């Protein structure tokens, strides 16, 4: 299984103690294990309606060992947060793409399975596994029991960037991008050393939007898409300012890469990446108005 590991040392330090506290354990009164084999719950019917019928997407929220990584001690996602995550994935992700993409785009290319895991998965070296994917088709989202709607940055970091990252892998695996992209950072890619190659903000100056971007061109490509659409124009510009500090060429490289991505998304997928970003941002800003506990089929 291909594993995608994001280095989030700071976040890991902040959240490791919290994830060990009693408060984060799932409510023992709410069963996460289906005892009604073959009988669909109201939530299952809702998932059928919002995900399976339109997009052929299965959201796995019940505890299924085989769909998770047995190398970690993991906790199931709570029912309550699974409902919220389902509605969040639909509202922030699928509906945003649907607004700006051609008919059938999501049904054809969006990942086919998303598994929700309650806890994070930590490694000894302080890195946290944020999502795993097998050929982009199956995605696992961790830390679902830590869902905090009041913190947009963690919503992006824990869940949505993982989805956008993996979805973008499917796109370039379907239609490859120009090798001009690979040449912009050329010999600056560091492979497996991405985790320790950069000091604070150094990746920006080298022309990478994240440490993980510096692993190799495919990761760079999908990280750029995932970060671009989860930043406001102002927060993106703030990163470009860091990228040009001390006369570094980071801004120029990031702009060159984004120009290739902008053209690629428009030419091959008929998607305006700026319109996609606007759709995601306005939805995230409107979250307080959305009933994320709803499982009623309209
Ligand atoms: Zn990746």
CSV table of C-alpha atoms and ligand atoms in Angstrom, one decimal:
chain,number,residue,atom,x,y,z
A,1,UNK,CA,0.0,0.0,0.0
A,2,UNK,CA,1.3,3.4,-0.9
A,3,UNK,CA,1.5,5.7,2.0
A,4,UNK,CA,1.4,9.4,1.9
A,5,UNK,CA,3.0,11.0,5.0
A,6,UNK,CA,2.9,14.6,5.7
A,7,UNK,CA,5.4,16.1,8.0
A,8,UNK,CA,3.4,18.1,10.6
A,9,UNK,CA,5.9,18.1,13.5
A,10,UNK,CA,4.4,21.2,15.1
A,11,UNK,CA,0.9,19.9,14.8
A,12,UNK,CA,1.9,16.5,16.1
A,13,UNK,CA,3.6,18.0,19.1
A,14,UNK,CA,0.5,20.1,19.8
A,15,UNK,CA,-2.0,17.3,19.4
A,16,UNK,CA,-0.3,14.2,20.6
A,17,UNK,CA,-1.0,14.9,24.3
A,18,UNK,CA,-4.6,15.8,23.4
A,19,UNK,CA,-5.2,12.6,21.6
A,20,UNK,CA,-4.1,10.6,24.6
A,21,UNK,CA,-6.7,12.3,26.9
A,22,UNK,CA,-10.0,10.7,27.9
A,23,UNK,CA,-12.0,13.4,26.2
A,24,UNK,CA,-11.0,12.3,22.8
A,25,UNK,CA,-12.2,8.7,23.2
A,26,UNK,CA,-15.4,7.9,21.2
A,27,UNK,CA,-18.6,7.9,23.1
A,28,UNK,CA,-19.0,4.3,24.4
A,29,UNK,CA,-22.8,4.7,24.2
A,30,UNK,CA,-22.7,5.1,20.5
A,31,UNK,CA,-22.0,2.0,18.6
A,32,UNK,CA,-19.7,2.4,15.7
A,33,UNK,CA,-20.1,-1.3,14.8
A,34,UNK,CA,-23.0,-2.2,12.6
A,35,UNK,CA,-25.1,-5.0,14.3
A,36,UNK,CA,-27.8,-4.9,11.7
A,37,UNK,CA,-26.1,-6.8,8.9
A,38,UNK,CA,-27.9,-6.1,5.7
A,39,UNK,CA,-30.2,-3.5,7.1
A,40,UNK,CA,-29.4,0.1,6.2
A,41,UNK,CA,-29.5,2.7,8.8
A,42,UNK,CA,-30.9,6.2,8.1
A,43,UNK,CA,-27.3,7.4,7.8
A,44,UNK,CA,-26.5,4.6,5.3
A,45,UNK,CA,-29.5,5.6,3.2
A,46,UNK,CA,-28.4,9.2,3.3
A,47,UNK,CA,-24.9,8.2,2.2
A,48,UNK,CA,-26.4,6.2,-0.6
A,49,UNK,CA,-28.3,9.2,-1.7
A,50,UNK,CA,-25.6,11.9,-1.5
A,51,UNK,CA,-22.5,9.8,-2.4
A,52,UNK,CA,-23.2,6.4,-4.0
A,53,UNK,CA,-26.0,7.3,-6.4
A,54,UNK,CA,-24.4,10.5,-7.8
A,55,UNK,CA,-20.7,9.7,-7.5
A,56,UNK,CA,-20.3,6.0,-6.9
A,57,UNK,CA,-18.4,7.0,-3.7
A,58,UNK,CA,-18.5,4.8,-0.6
A,59,UNK,CA,-17.9,6.5,2.8
A,60,UNK,CA,-16.7,3.8,5.2
A,61,UNK,CA,-17.4,5.0,8.8
A,62,UNK,CA,-18.0,1.7,10.6
A,63,UNK,CA,-15.0,-0.1,12.0
A,64,UNK,CA,-13.6,-2.3,9.2
A,65,UNK,CA,-10.1,-3.5,10.1
A,66,UNK,CA,-9.2,-4.4,6.6
A,67,UNK,CA,-9.7,-0.8,5.4
A,68,UNK,CA,-7.3,0.7,7.9
A,69,UNK,CA,-3.6,0.4,8.5
A,70,UNK,CA,-2.9,-2.3,11.2
A,71,UNK,CA,0.5,-0.9,11.9
A,72,UNK,CA,-1.0,1.8,14.2
A,73,UNK,CA,-3.3,1.7,17.2
A,74,UNK,CA,-6.3,3.4,15.8
A,75,UNK,CA,-9.7,4.4,17.2
A,76,UNK,CA,-12.9,4.3,15.2
A,77,UNK,CA,-14.6,7.5,14.1
A,78,UNK,CA,-17.6,8.5,16.3
A,79,UNK,CA,-21.0,8.3,14.6
A,80,UNK,CA,-21.7,12.0,15.3
A,81,UNK,CA,-18.4,13.2,13.7
A,82,UNK,CA,-18.9,10.7,10.8
A,83,UNK,CA,-22.2,12.4,10.0
A,84,UNK,CA,-20.5,15.9,10.1
A,85,UNK,CA,-17.6,14.7,8.0
A,86,UNK,CA,-20.0,13.2,5.4
A,87,UNK,CA,-21.8,16.6,5.1
A,88,UNK,CA,-18.5,18.5,5.1
A,89,UNK,CA,-17.1,16.4,2.3
A,90,UNK,CA,-20.2,16.9,0.2
A,91,UNK,CA,-20.5,20.6,0.9
A,92,UNK,CA,-16.9,21.8,0.8
A,93,UNK,CA,-15.4,19.3,-1.6
A,94,UNK,CA,-17.9,17.6,-4.0
A,95,UNK,CA,-20.3,20.5,-4.4
A,96,UNK,CA,-17.4,22.9,-4.9
A,97,UNK,CA,-16.0,20.8,-7.7
A,98,UNK,CA,-19.5,20.2,-9.1
A,99,UNK,CA,-20.0,24.0,-9.4
A,100,UNK,CA,-17.0,24.5,-11.7
A,101,UNK,CA,-16.4,21.2,-13.5
A,102,UNK,CA,-18.1,19.5,-16.5
A,103,UNK,CA,-20.9,17.0,-15.9
A,104,UNK,CA,-19.7,13.5,-15.0
A,105,UNK,CA,-16.2,14.7,-14.0
A,106,UNK,CA,-16.7,13.8,-10.4
A,107,UNK,CA,-18.4,10.5,-11.1
A,108,UNK,CA,-15.6,9.5,-13.5
A,109,UNK,CA,-12.6,10.6,-11.6
A,110,UNK,CA,-13.3,11.3,-7.9
A,111,UNK,CA,-11.9,8.6,-5.5
A,112,UNK,CA,-14.3,5.7,-5.0
A,113,UNK,CA,-13.8,5.2,-1.2
A,114,UNK,CA,-13.2,7.4,1.8
A,115,UNK,CA,-12.5,5.7,5.1
A,116,UNK,CA,-13.0,7.7,8.3
A,117,UNK,CA,-10.6,6.9,11.3
A,118,UNK,CA,-11.2,8.5,14.7
A,119,UNK,CA,-7.6,8.9,15.8
A,120,UNK,CA,-4.4,10.1,14.3
A,121,UNK,CA,-1.6,7.7,13.4
A,122,UNK,CA,1.8,8.8,14.7
A,123,UNK,CA,5.3,7.6,13.9
A,124,UNK,CA,8.2,7.6,16.3
A,125,UNK,CA,10.0,10.4,14.4
A,126,UNK,CA,7.2,12.9,15.2
A,127,UNK,CA,5.5,12.7,11.8
A,128,UNK,CA,1.8,12.1,11.6
A,129,UNK,CA,0.1,10.1,8.9
A,130,UNK,CA,-2.6,12.4,7.6
A,131,UNK,CA,-4.0,10.3,4.9
A,132,UNK,CA,-3.3,7.1,2.9
A,133,UNK,CA,-4.3,6.3,-0.6
A,134,UNK,CA,-4.1,3.3,-2.9
A,135,UNK,CA,-3.7,4.5,-6.4
A,136,UNK,CA,-5.8,7.5,-5.4
A,137,UNK,CA,-9.0,5.4,-5.4
A,138,UNK,CA,-9.2,4.8,-1.7
A,139,UNK,CA,-8.5,7.5,0.8
A,140,UNK,CA,-8.3,7.3,4.6
A,141,UNK,CA,-8.9,10.4,6.7
A,142,UNK,CA,-7.6,10.4,10.3
A,143,UNK,CA,-8.4,12.4,13.4
A,144,UNK,CA,-12.1,12.5,12.6
A,145,UNK,CA,-12.9,12.5,16.4
A,146,UNK,CA,-10.8,15.8,16.7
A,147,UNK,CA,-13.0,17.6,14.2
A,148,UNK,CA,-13.1,21.3,15.1
A,149,UNK,CA,-15.3,23.4,12.9
A,150,UNK,CA,-14.0,26.6,14.5
A,151,UNK,CA,-10.6,26.1,13.0
A,152,UNK,CA,-10.5,26.3,9.2
A,153,UNK,CA,-6.8,25.7,9.1
A,154,UNK,CA,-7.0,22.3,10.8
A,155,UNK,CA,-10.1,21.4,8.6
A,156,UNK,CA,-7.9,22.0,5.6
A,157,UNK,CA,-4.7,20.4,7.0
A,158,UNK,CA,-6.3,17.2,8.4
A,159,UNK,CA,-9.0,16.5,5.9
A,160,UNK,CA,-9.5,18.6,2.8
A,161,UNK,CA,-5.9,18.9,1.6
A,162,UNK,CA,-5.6,15.2,1.9
A,163,UNK,CA,-8.6,14.7,-0.4
A,164,UNK,CA,-7.6,17.4,-2.9
A,165,UNK,CA,-4.0,16.0,-2.9
A,166,UNK,CA,-5.2,12.4,-3.7
A,167,UNK,CA,-7.8,13.5,-6.2
A,168,UNK,CA,-5.2,15.5,-8.1
A,169,UNK,CA,-3.0,12.3,-8.3
A,170,UNK,CA,-5.8,10.6,-10.1
A,171,UNK,CA,-5.9,13.5,-12.6
A,172,UNK,CA,-2.2,13.5,-13.5
A,173,UNK,CA,-2.2,9.7,-13.6
A,174,UNK,CA,-5.1,10.0,-16.1
A,175,UNK,CA,-3.5,12.8,-18.2
A,176,UNK,CA,0.1,13.7,-17.5
A,177,UNK,CA,1.3,17.3,-17.2
A,178,UNK,CA,4.1,18.7,-19.3
A,179,UNK,CA,7.7,17.8,-18.3
A,180,UNK,CA,8.4,21.6,-18.3
A,181,UNK,CA,7.0,21.4,-14.8
A,182,UNK,CA,9.7,18.9,-13.6
A,183,UNK,CA,12.4,21.2,-14.9
A,184,UNK,CA,11.5,24.2,-12.8
A,185,UNK,CA,12.9,22.6,-9.6
A,186,UNK,CA,15.0,20.1,-11.5
A,187,UNK,CA,17.8,18.9,-9.2
A,188,UNK,CA,16.3,20.6,-6.1
A,189,UNK,CA,14.0,17.6,-5.4
A,190,UNK,CA,15.3,15.7,-2.4
A,191,UNK,CA,13.4,12.4,-2.5
A,192,UNK,CA,13.0,10.6,0.8
A,193,UNK,CA,15.0,13.4,2.5
A,194,UNK,CA,12.0,15.8,2.2
A,195,UNK,CA,11.3,15.5,5.9
A,196,UNK,CA,14.5,16.9,7.2
A,197,UNK,CA,15.8,18.9,4.2
A,198,UNK,CA,14.3,22.3,5.1
A,199,UNK,CA,14.3,24.7,8.0
A,200,UNK,CA,11.4,27.0,8.8
A,201,UNK,CA,10.1,28.6,5.5
A,202,UNK,CA,13.0,27.4,3.6
A,203,UNK,CA,10.9,25.2,1.3
A,204,UNK,CA,9.1,28.4,0.0
A,205,UNK,CA,12.4,30.0,-0.9
A,206,UNK,CA,13.4,26.9,-2.8
A,207,UNK,CA,10.1,27.1,-4.7
A,208,UNK,CA,8.1,24.4,-2.9
A,209,UNK,CA,4.8,25.0,-1.2
A,210,UNK,CA,5.4,22.4,1.5
A,211,UNK,CA,8.2,20.2,2.6
A,212,UNK,CA,6.5,17.2,1.1
A,213,UNK,CA,6.4,19.0,-2.3
A,214,UNK,CA,10.2,18.7,-2.5
A,215,UNK,CA,10.0,14.9,-2.6
A,216,UNK,CA,9.4,14.6,-6.3
A,217,UNK,CA,7.5,16.3,-9.2
A,218,UNK,CA,4.2,14.4,-8.8
A,219,UNK,CA,4.0,15.3,-5.1
A,220,UNK,CA,5.0,18.9,-5.9
A,221,UNK,CA,2.2,19.1,-8.5
A,222,UNK,CA,-0.6,17.8,-6.3
A,223,UNK,CA,0.6,19.7,-3.2
A,224,UNK,CA,0.5,22.9,-5.2
A,225,UNK,CA,-3.1,22.3,-6.3
A,226,UNK,CA,-4.2,21.2,-2.8
A,227,UNK,CA,-2.5,24.3,-1.2
A,228,UNK,CA,-3.6,26.8,-3.8
A,229,UNK,CA,-7.3,26.0,-3.5
A,230,UNK,CA,-7.2,26.0,0.3
A,231,UNK,CA,-5.5,29.4,0.5
A,232,UNK,CA,-7.2,32.8,0.2
A,233,UNK,CA,-5.5,35.1,-2.4
A,234,UNK,CA,-4.1,37.0,0.6
A,235,UNK,CA,-2.7,34.0,2.4
A,236,UNK,CA,-1.2,32.7,-0.9
A,237,UNK,CA,0.5,36.1,-1.5
A,238,UNK,CA,1.9,35.9,2.1
A,239,UNK,CA,3.6,32.6,1.1
A,240,UNK,CA,5.0,34.2,-2.1
A,241,UNK,CA,6.4,37.0,0.0
A,242,UNK,CA,8.2,34.4,2.2
A,243,UNK,CA,9.4,32.7,-1.0
A,244,UNK,CA,11.2,35.8,-2.3
A,245,UNK,CA,12.9,36.7,1.0
A,246,UNK,CA,16.6,37.3,0.9
A,247,UNK,CA,16.5,37.5,-2.9
A,248,UNK,CA,15.4,33.9,-3.2
A,249,UNK,CA,13.8,32.7,-6.5
A,250,UNK,CA,10.9,30.9,-4.8
A,251,UNK,CA,8.2,33.3,-5.9
A,252,UNK,CA,9.2,33.0,-9.5
A,253,UNK,CA,9.4,29.2,-9.4
A,254,UNK,CA,6.0,28.9,-7.6
A,255,UNK,CA,4.4,31.3,-10.1
A,256,UNK,CA,5.9,29.3,-13.1
A,257,UNK,CA,4.6,26.0,-11.6
A,258,UNK,CA,1.1,27.5,-10.9
A,259,UNK,CA,1.0,28.8,-14.5
A,260,UNK,CA,1.5,25.3,-15.8
A,261,UNK,CA,-1.1,24.0,-13.4
A,262,UNK,CA,-3.6,26.7,-14.3
A,263,UNK,CA,-3.3,25.8,-18.0
A,264,UNK,CA,-3.3,22.1,-17.4
A,265,UNK,CA,-6.6,22.3,-15.4
A,266,UNK,CA,-8.2,24.5,-18.0
A,267,UNK,CA,-7.0,22.7,-21.1
A,268,UNK,CA,-7.5,19.0,-20.0
A,269,UNK,CA,-10.2,19.2,-17.4
A,270,UNK,CA,-12.1,22.4,-18.3
A,271,UNK,CA,-11.7,23.7,-14.8
A,272,UNK,CA,-10.8,27.2,-13.8
A,273,UNK,CA,-8.6,26.7,-10.8
A,274,UNK,CA,-9.3,30.2,-9.5
A,275,UNK,CA,-13.1,29.6,-9.7
A,276,UNK,CA,-12.5,26.3,-7.8
A,277,UNK,CA,-10.6,28.1,-5.1
A,278,UNK,CA,-13.3,30.7,-4.8
A,279,UNK,CA,-16.0,28.0,-4.6
A,280,UNK,CA,-14.2,26.2,-1.8
A,281,UNK,CA,-13.4,29.4,0.1
A,282,UNK,CA,-16.9,30.8,0.0
A,283,UNK,CA,-18.3,27.4,1.2
A,284,UNK,CA,-15.8,27.2,4.1
A,285,UNK,CA,-16.7,30.8,5.1
A,286,UNK,CA,-20.4,29.8,5.1
A,287,UNK,CA,-20.0,26.7,7.2
A,288,UNK,CA,-21.9,28.2,10.2
A,289,UNK,CA,-25.0,28.4,8.0
A,290,UNK,CA,-24.9,24.7,7.1
A,291,UNK,CA,-26.7,21.9,9.1
A,292,UNK,CA,-23.8,19.4,9.3
A,293,UNK,CA,-25.9,17.1,11.5
A,294,UNK,CA,-28.5,16.6,8.8
A,295,UNK,CA,-29.1,13.1,7.4
A,296,UNK,CA,-32.6,13.7,6.0
A,297,UNK,CA,-33.1,13.0,2.4
A,298,UNK,CA,-34.8,15.9,0.8
B,1,LIG,ZN1,0.9,12.2,-3.0
